[in-house]
Short mmCIF file of C-alpha atoms in Angstrom, two decimals:
data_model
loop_
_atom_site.label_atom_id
_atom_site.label_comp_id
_atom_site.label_asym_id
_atom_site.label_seq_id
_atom_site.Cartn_x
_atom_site.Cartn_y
_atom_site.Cartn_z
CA UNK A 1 -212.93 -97.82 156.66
CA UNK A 2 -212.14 -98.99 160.10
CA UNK A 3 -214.54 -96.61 161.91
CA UNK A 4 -217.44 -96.64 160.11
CA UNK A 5 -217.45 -99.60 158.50
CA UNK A 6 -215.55 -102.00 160.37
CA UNK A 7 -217.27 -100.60 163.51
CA UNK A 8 -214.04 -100.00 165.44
CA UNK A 9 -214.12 -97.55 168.11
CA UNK A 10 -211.71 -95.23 170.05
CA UNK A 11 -209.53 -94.65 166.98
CA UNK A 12 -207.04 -91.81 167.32
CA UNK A 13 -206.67 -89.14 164.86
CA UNK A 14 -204.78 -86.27 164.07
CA UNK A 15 -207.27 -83.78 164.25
CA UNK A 16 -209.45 -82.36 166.76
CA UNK A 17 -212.26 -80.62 167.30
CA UNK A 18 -210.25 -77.44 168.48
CA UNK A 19 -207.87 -78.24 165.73
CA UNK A 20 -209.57 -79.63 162.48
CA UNK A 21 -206.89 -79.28 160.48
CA UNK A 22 -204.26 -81.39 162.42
CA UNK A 23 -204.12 -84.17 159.93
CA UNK A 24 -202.84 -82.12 157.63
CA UNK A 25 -199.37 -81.08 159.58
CA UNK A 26 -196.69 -83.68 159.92
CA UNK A 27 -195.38 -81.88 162.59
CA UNK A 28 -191.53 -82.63 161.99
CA UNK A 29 -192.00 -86.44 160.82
CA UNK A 30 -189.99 -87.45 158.58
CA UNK A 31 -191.31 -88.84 155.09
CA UNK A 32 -189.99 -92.29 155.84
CA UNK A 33 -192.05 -92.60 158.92
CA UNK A 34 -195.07 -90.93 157.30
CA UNK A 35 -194.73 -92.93 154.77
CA UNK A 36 -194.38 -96.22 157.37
CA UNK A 37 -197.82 -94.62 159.21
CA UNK A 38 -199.50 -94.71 155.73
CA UNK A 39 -198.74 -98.15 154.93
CA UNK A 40 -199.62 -99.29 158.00
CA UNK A 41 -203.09 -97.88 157.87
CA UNK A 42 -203.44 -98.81 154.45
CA UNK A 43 -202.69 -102.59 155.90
CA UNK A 44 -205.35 -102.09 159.04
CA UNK A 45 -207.96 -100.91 156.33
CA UNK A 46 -207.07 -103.88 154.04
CA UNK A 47 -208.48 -105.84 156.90
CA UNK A 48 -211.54 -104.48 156.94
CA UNK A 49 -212.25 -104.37 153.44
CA UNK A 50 -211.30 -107.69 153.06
CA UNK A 51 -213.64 -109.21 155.87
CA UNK A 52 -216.70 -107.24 154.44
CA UNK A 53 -218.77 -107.22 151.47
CA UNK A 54 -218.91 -104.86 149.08
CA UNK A 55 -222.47 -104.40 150.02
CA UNK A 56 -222.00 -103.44 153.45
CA UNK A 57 -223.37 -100.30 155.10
CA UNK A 58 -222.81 -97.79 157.40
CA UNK A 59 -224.29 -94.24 158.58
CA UNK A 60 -223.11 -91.34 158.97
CA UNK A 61 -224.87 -88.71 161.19
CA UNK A 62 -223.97 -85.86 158.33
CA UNK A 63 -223.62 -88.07 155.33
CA UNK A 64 -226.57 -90.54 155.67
CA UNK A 65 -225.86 -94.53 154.78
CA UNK A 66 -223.62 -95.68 152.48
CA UNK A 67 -222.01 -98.48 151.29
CA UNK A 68 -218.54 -100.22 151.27
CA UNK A 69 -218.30 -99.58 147.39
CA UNK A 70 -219.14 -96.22 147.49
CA UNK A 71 -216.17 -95.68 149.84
CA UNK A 72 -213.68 -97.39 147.94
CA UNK A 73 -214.53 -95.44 145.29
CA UNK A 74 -214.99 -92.17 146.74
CA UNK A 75 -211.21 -92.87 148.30
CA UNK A 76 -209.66 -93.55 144.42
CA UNK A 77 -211.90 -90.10 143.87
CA UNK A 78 -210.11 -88.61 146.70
CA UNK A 79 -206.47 -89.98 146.17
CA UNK A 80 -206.56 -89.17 142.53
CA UNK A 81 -207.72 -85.50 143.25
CA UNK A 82 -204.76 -84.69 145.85
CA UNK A 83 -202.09 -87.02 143.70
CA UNK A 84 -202.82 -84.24 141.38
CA UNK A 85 -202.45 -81.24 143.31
CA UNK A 86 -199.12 -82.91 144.42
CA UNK A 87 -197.99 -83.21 140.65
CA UNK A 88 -199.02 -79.69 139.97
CA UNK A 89 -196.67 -78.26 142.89
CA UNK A 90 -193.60 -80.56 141.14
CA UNK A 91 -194.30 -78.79 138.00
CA UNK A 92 -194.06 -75.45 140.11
CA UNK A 93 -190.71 -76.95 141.75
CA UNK A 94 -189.35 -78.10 138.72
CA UNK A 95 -190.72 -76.87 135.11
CA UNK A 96 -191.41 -80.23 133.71
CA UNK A 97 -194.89 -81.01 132.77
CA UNK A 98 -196.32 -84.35 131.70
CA UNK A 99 -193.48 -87.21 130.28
CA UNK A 100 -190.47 -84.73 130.06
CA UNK A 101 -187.99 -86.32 131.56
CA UNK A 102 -186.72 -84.74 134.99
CA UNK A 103 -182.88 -83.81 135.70
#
């Protein structure tokens, strides 16, 4: 959101290109201050989405143009698809499946 289509530049990320997979290591942080880092990046790309129109476009060099919709939705896509890989590994962890109620 805040790269490509709020246009902001010399963002920091986890990854690199000697390490792609970077983002996915927390790399001893604890879940209260990943989960601080997500809200606050949640909050910056709030911003953006709120001071642009749903119509708004950007390009990718790999992914061609698309728009600010397409994103949002691609991201519910996105979150839905991992929120479910996370629930899967709870069922390994624990045994319940769907409503059962944990212990």
């Amino acid at each position: 959101f805040r790269e490509f289509i709020g246009g902001q530049k010399d963002l920091k990320f986890d990854w690199t290109d000697d390490d792609k997979d970077g983002d996915f290591r927390a790399d001893g942080a604890s879940m209260a201050d990943l989960l601080a880092a997500y809200a606050a990046e949640t909050a910056l790309c709030d911003e953006v989405i709120a001071a642009s129109s749903l119509d708004t476009t950007a390009t990718d060099d790999e992914e061609g143009a698309y728009s600010l919709r397409w994103v949002i939705i691609h991201m519910i896509e996105e979150t839905g698809r991992h929120l479910g890989h996370i629930d899967l590994l709870r069922e390994q962890a624990d045994g319940s499946v769907g409503d059962e109620p944990r212990e």
